PDB file of C-alpha atoms in Angstrom:
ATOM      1  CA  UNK A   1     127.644 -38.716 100.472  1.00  0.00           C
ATOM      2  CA  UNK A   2     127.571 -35.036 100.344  1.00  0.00           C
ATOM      3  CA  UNK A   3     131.248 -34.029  97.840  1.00  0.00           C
ATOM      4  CA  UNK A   4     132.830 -30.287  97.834  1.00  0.00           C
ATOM      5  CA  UNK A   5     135.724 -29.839  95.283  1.00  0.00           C
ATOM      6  CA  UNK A   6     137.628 -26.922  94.938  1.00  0.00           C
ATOM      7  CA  UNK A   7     139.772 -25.645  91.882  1.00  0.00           C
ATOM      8  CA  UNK A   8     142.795 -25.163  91.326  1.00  0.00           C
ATOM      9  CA  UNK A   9     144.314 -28.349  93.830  1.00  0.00           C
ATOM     10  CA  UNK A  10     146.915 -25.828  93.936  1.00  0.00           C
ATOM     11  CA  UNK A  11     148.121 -22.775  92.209  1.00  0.00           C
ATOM     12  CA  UNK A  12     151.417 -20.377  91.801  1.00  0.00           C
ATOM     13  CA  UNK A  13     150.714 -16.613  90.711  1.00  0.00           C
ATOM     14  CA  UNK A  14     153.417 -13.440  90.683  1.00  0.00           C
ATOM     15  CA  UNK A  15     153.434 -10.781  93.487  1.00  0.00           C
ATOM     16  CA  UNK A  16     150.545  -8.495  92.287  1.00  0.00           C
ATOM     17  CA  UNK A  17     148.553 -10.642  90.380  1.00  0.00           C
ATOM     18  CA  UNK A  18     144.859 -11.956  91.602  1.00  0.00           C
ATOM     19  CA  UNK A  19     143.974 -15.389  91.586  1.00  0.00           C
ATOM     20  CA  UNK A  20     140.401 -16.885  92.027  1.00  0.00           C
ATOM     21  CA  UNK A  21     139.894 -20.619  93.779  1.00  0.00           C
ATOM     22  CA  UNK A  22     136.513 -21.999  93.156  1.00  0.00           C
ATOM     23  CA  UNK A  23     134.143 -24.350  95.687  1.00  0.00           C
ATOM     24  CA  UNK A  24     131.480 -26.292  94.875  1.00  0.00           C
ATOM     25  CA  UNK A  25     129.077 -28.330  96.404  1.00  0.00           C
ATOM     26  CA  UNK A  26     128.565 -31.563  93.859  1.00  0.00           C
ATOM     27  CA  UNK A  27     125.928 -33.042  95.115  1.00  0.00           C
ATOM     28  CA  UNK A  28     123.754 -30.472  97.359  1.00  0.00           C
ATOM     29  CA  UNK A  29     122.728 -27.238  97.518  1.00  0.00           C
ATOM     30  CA  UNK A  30     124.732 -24.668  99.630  1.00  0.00           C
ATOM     31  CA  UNK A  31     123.238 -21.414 100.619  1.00  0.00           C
ATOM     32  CA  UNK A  32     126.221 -21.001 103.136  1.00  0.00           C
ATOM     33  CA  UNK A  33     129.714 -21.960 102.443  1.00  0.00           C
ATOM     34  CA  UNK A  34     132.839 -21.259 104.396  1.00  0.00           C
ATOM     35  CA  UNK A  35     136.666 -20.168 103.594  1.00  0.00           C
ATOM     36  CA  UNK A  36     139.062 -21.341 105.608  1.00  0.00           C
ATOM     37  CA  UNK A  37     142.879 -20.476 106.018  1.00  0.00           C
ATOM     38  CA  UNK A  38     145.561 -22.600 107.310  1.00  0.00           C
ATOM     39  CA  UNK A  39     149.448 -21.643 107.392  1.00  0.00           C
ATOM     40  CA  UNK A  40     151.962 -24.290 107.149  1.00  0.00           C
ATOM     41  CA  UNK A  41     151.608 -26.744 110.784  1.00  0.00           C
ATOM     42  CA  UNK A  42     149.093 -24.524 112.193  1.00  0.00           C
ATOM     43  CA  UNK A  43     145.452 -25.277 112.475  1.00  0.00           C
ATOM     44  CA  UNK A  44     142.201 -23.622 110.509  1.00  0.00           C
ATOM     45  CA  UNK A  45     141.331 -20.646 110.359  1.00  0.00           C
ATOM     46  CA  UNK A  46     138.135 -19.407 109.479  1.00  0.00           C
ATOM     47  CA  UNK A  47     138.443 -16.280 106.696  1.00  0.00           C
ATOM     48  CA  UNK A  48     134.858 -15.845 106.042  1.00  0.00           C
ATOM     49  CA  UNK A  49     131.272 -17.083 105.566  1.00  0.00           C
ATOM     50  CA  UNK A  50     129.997 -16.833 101.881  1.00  0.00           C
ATOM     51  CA  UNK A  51     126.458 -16.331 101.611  1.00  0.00           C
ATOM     52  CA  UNK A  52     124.543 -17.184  98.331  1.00  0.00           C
ATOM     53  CA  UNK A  53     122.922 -14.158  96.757  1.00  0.00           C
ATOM     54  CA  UNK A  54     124.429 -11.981  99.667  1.00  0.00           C
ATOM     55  CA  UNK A  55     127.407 -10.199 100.674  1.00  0.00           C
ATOM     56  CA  UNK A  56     130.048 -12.446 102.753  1.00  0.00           C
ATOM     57  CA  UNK A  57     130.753 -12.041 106.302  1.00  0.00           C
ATOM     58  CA  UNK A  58     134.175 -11.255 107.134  1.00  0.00           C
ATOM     59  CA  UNK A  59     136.470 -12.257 110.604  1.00  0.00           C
ATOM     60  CA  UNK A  60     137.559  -9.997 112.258  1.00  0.00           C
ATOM     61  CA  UNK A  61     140.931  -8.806 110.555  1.00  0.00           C
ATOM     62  CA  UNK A  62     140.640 -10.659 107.487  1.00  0.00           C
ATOM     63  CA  UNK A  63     140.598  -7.917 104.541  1.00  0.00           C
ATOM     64  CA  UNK A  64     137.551  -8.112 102.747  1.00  0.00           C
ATOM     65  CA  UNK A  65     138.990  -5.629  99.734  1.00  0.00           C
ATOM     66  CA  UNK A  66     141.864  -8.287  99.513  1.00  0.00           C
ATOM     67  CA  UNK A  67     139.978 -11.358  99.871  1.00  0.00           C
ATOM     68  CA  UNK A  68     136.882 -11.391  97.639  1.00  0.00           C
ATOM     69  CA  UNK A  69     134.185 -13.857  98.150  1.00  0.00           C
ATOM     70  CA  UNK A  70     131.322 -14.058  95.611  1.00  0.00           C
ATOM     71  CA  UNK A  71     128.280 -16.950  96.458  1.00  0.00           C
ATOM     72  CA  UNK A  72     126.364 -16.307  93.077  1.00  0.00           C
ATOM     73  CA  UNK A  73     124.886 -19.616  92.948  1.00  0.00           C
ATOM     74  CA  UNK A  74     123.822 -21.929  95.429  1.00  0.00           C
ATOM     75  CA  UNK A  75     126.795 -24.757  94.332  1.00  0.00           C
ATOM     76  CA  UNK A  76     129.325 -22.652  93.678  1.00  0.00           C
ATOM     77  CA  UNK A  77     131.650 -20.388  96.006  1.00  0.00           C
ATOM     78  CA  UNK A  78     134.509 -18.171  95.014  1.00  0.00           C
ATOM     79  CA  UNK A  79     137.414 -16.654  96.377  1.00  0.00           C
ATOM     80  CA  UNK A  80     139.631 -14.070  94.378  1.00  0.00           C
ATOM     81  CA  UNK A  81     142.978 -13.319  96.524  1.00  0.00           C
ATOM     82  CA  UNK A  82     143.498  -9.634  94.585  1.00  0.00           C
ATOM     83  CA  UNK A  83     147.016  -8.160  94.173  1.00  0.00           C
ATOM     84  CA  UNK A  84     148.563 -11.266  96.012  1.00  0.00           C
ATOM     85  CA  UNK A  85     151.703 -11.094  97.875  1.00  0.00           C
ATOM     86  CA  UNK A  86     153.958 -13.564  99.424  1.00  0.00           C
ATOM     87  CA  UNK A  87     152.473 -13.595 102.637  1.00  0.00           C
ATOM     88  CA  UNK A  88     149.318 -14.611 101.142  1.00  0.00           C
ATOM     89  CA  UNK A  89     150.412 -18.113 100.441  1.00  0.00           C
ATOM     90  CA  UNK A  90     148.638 -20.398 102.071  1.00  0.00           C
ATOM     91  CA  UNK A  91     146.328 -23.481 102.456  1.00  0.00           C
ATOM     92  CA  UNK A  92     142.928 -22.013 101.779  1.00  0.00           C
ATOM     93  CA  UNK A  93     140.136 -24.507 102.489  1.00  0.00           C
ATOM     94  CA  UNK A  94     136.418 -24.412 101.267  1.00  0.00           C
ATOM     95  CA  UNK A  95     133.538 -26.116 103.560  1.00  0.00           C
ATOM     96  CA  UNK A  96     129.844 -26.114 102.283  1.00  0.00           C
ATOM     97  CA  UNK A  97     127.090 -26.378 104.976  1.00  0.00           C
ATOM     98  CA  UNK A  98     123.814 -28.808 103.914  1.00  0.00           C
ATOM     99  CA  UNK A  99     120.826 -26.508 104.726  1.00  0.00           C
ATOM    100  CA  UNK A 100     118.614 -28.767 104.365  1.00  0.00           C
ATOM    101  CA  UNK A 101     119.042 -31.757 107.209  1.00  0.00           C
ATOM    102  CA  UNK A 102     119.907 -30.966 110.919  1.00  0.00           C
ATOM    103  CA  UNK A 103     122.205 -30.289 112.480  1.00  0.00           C
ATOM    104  CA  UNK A 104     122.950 -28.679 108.758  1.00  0.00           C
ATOM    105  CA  UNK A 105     126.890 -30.308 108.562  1.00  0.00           C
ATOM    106  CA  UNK A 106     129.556 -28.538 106.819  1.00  0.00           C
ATOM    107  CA  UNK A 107     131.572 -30.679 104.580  1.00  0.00           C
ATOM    108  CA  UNK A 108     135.392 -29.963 103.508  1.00  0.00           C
ATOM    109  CA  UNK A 109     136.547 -29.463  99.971  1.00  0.00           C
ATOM    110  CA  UNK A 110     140.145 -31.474  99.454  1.00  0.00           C
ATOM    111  CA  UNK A 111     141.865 -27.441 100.226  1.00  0.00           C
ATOM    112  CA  UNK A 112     143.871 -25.067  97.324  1.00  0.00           C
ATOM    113  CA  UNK A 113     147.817 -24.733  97.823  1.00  0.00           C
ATOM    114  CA  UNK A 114     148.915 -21.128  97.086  1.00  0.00           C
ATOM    115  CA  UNK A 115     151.864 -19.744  96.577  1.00  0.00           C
ATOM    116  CA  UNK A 116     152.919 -16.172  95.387  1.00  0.00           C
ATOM    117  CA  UNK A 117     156.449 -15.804  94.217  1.00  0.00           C
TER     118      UNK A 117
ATOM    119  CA  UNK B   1     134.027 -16.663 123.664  1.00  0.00           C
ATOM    120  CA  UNK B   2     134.169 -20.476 122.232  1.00  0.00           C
ATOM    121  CA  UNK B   3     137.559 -21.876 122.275  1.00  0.00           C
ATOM    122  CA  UNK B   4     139.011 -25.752 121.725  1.00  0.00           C
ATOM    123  CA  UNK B   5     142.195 -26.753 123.371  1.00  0.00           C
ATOM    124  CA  UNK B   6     144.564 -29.593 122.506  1.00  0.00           C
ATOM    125  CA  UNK B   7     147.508 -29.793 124.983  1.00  0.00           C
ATOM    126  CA  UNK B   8     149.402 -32.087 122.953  1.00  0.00           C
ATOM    127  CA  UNK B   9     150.747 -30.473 120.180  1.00  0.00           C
ATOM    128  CA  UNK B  10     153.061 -33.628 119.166  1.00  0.00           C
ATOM    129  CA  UNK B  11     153.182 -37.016 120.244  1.00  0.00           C
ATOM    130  CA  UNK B  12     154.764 -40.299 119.361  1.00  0.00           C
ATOM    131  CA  UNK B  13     153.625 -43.721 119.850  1.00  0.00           C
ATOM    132  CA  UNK B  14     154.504 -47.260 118.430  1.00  0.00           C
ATOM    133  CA  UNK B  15     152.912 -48.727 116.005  1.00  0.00           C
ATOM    134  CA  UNK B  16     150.561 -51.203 117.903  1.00  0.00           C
ATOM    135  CA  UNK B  17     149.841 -49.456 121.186  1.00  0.00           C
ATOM    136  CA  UNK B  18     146.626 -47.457 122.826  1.00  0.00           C
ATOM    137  CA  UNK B  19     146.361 -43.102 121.413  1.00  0.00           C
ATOM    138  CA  UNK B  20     144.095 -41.403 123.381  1.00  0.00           C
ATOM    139  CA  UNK B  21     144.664 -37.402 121.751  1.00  0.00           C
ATOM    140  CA  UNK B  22     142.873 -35.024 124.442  1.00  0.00           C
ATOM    141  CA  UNK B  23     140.575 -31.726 123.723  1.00  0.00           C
ATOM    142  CA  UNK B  24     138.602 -29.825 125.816  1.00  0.00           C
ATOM    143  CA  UNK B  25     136.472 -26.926 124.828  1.00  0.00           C
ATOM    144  CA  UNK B  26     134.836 -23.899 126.229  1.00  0.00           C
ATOM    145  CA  UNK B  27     131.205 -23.567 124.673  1.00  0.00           C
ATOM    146  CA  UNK B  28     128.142 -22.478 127.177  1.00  0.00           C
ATOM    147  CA  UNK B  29     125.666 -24.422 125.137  1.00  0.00           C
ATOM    148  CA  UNK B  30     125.738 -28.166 123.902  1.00  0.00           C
ATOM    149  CA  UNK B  31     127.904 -28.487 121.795  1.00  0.00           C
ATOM    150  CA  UNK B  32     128.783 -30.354 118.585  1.00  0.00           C
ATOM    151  CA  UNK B  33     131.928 -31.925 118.961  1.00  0.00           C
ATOM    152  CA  UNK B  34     134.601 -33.227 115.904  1.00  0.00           C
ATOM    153  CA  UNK B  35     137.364 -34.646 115.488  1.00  0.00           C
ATOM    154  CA  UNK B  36     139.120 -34.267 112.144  1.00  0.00           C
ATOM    155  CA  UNK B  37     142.611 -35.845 110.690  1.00  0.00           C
ATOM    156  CA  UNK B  38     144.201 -34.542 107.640  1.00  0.00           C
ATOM    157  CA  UNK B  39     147.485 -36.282 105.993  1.00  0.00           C
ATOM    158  CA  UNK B  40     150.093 -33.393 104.370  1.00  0.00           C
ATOM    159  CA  UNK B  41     148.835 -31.239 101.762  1.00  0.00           C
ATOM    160  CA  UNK B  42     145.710 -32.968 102.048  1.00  0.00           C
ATOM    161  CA  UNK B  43     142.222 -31.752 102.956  1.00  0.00           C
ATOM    162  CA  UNK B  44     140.141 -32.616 106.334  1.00  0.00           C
ATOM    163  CA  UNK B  45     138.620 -36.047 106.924  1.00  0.00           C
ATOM    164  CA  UNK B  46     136.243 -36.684 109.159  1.00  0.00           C
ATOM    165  CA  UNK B  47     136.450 -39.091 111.913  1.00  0.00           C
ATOM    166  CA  UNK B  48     133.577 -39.010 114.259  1.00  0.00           C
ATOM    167  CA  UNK B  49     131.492 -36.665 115.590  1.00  0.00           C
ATOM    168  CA  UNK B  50     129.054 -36.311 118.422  1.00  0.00           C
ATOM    169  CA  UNK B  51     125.845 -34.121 118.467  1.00  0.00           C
ATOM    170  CA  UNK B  52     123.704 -35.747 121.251  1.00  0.00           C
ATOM    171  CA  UNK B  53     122.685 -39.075 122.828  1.00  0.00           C
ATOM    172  CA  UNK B  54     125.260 -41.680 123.294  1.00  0.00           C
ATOM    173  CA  UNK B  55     128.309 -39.970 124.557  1.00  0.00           C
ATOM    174  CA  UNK B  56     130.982 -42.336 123.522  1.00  0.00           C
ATOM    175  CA  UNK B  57     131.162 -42.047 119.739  1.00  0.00           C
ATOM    176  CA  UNK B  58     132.557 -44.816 117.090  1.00  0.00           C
ATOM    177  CA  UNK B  59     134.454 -43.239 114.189  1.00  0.00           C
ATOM    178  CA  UNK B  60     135.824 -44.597 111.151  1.00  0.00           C
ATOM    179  CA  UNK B  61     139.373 -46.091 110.649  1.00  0.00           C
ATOM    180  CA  UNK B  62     138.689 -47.674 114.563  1.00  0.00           C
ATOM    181  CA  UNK B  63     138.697 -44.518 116.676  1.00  0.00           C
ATOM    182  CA  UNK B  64     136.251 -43.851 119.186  1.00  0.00           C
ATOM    183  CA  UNK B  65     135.594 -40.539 121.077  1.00  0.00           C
ATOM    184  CA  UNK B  66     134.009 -39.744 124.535  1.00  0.00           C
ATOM    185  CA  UNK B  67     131.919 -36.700 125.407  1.00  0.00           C
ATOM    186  CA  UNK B  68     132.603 -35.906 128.745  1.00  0.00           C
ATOM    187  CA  UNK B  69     130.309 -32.642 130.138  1.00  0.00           C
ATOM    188  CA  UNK B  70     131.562 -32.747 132.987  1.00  0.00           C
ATOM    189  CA  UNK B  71     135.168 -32.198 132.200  1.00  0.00           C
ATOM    190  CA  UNK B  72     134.263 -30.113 128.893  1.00  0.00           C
ATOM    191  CA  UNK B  73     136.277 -32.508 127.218  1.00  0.00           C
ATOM    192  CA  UNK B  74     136.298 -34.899 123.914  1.00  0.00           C
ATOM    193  CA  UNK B  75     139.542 -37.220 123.427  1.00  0.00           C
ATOM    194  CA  UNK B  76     140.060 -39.525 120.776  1.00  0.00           C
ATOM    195  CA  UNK B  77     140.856 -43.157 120.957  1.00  0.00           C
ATOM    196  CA  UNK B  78     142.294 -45.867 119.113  1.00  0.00           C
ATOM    197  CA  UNK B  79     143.048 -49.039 120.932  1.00  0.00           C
ATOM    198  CA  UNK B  80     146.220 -50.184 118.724  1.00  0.00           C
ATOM    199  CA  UNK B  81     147.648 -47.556 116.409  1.00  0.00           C
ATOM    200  CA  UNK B  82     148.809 -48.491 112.812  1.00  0.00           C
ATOM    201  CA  UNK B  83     151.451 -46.552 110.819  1.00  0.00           C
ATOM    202  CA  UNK B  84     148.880 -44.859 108.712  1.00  0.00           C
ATOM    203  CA  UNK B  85     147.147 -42.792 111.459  1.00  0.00           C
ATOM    204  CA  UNK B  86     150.395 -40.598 111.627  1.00  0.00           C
ATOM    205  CA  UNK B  87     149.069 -37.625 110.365  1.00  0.00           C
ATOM    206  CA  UNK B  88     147.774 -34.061 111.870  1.00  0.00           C
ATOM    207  CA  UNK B  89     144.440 -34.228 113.902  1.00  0.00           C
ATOM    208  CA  UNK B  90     142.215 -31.321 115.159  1.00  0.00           C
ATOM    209  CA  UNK B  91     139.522 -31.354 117.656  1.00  0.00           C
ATOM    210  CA  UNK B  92     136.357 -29.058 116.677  1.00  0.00           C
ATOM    211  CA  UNK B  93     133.721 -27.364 118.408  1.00  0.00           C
ATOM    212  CA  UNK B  94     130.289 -26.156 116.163  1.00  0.00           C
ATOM    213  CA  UNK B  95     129.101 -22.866 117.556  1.00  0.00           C
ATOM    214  CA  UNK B  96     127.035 -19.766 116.448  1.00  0.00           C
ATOM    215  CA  UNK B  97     123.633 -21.321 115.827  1.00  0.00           C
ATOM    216  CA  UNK B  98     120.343 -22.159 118.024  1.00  0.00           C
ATOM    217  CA  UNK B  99     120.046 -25.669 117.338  1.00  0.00           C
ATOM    218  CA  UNK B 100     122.555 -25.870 115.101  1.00  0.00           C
ATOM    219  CA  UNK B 101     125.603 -24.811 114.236  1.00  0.00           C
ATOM    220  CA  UNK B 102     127.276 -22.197 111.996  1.00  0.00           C
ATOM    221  CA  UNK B 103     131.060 -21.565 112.572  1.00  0.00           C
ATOM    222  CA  UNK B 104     133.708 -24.712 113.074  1.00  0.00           C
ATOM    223  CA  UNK B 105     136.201 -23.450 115.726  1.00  0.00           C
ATOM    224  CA  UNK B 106     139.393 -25.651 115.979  1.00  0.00           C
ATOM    225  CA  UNK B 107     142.208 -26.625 118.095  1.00  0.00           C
ATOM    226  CA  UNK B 108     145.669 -26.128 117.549  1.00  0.00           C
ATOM    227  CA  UNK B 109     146.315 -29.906 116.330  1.00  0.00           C
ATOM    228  CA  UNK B 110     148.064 -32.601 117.596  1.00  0.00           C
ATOM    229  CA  UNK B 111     150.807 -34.110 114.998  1.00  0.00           C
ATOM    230  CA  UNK B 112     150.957 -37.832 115.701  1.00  0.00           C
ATOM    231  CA  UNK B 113     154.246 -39.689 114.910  1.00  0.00           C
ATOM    232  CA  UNK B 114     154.114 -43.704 114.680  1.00  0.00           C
ATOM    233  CA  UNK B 115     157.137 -45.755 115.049  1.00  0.00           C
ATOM    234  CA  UNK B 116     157.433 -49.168 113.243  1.00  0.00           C
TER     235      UNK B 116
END
């Protein structure tokens, strides 16, 4: 079945410091792969959608200068949280969408823990 | 604007007896309906899904869903709950894409206790 991993499982940086989680599709291709947010007992939130040899698109009042998404191949998705600060710690989760079979699924990596002291 | 509601945001049940967990969404088109469960500090697993035909569902780990147009709604179901279901589970709508879809908009969640 169709695997996304993401790395680091989790991850603690300083206040100011960037840190980059990757996502990748192990088995399929991914031109489209999502970022996800989720704050302690709240639900999913999505961040963005990464697009493979294109920019990402953005929600509305996520930062894109603070959250950096780069889609450079079509297994692999990153996202660099740049000059983190505590409020940025979070449960960030990857999903990659299968472009090839209808109703093109999106499947969830196991989600990065981070925390910025 | 698509939305997905879960009006239980905890509930508790003994181990042994019926769950249903409700959702209902607001999509104009047909949707594509999920339900999710996800232990602490642990990803998203899927448990069923429904994208057309057969509008009650069988998941994995015994639950079952039913699509209900009518009522725009999509509960979950287990018939006798074990003390590994308690975990956090989300109801999903797809959304965003003609004959497809793009963005996953969830519910809140609905925490599920189990007593022994």
């Amino acid at each position: 079945g169709a695997v996304v991993s993401q790395h680091p499982s989790w991850v603690i940086c300083k206040s100011g410091t960037s840190v980059k989680i990757e996502c990748r599709s192990l088995d399929f291709q991914a031109t489209t792969m999502f970022w996800y947010r989720q704050f302690p007992k709240q639900s999913l939130m999505l961040m963005a959608t990464s697009n493979e040899g294109s920019k990402a698109t953005y929600e509305q009042g996520v930062e894109k200068d603070k959250f950096l998404i780069n889609h450079a191949s079509l297994t692999l998705s990153t996202l660099t949280v740049t000059s983190a600060h505590p409020e940025d710690s979070s449960f960030y989760i990857c999903s990659a969408r299968d472009d090839v079979t209808f109703p093109y699924e999106q499947y969830f990596g196991p989600g990065t823990r981070l925390t910025v002291t | 604007a698509q939305s997905v509601t879960q009006p239980d945001i905890h509930i508790t049940v003994s181990e042994g007896a019926s769950l249903e967990l409700r959702c209902n969404y607001s999509y104009g088109a047909t949707p594509y309906l999920f339900w999710y469960v996800q232990s602490p500090g642990q990803g998203l697993q899927l448990l069923l899904k429904y994208f057309s035909g057969d509008t009650l569902v069988q998941g994995i780990k015994g639950f079952e869903a039913e699509f209900k147009r009518s009522q725009s709604s999509f509960n979950l179901r287990k018939p006798s709950v074990h003390w590994s279901d308690a975990a956090e589970y989300f109801c999903a709508v797809g959304a965003g894409l003609t004959g497809g879809y793009n963005k996953l908009i969830f519910g809140a969640g609905t925490r599920l206790a189990v007593h022994p």
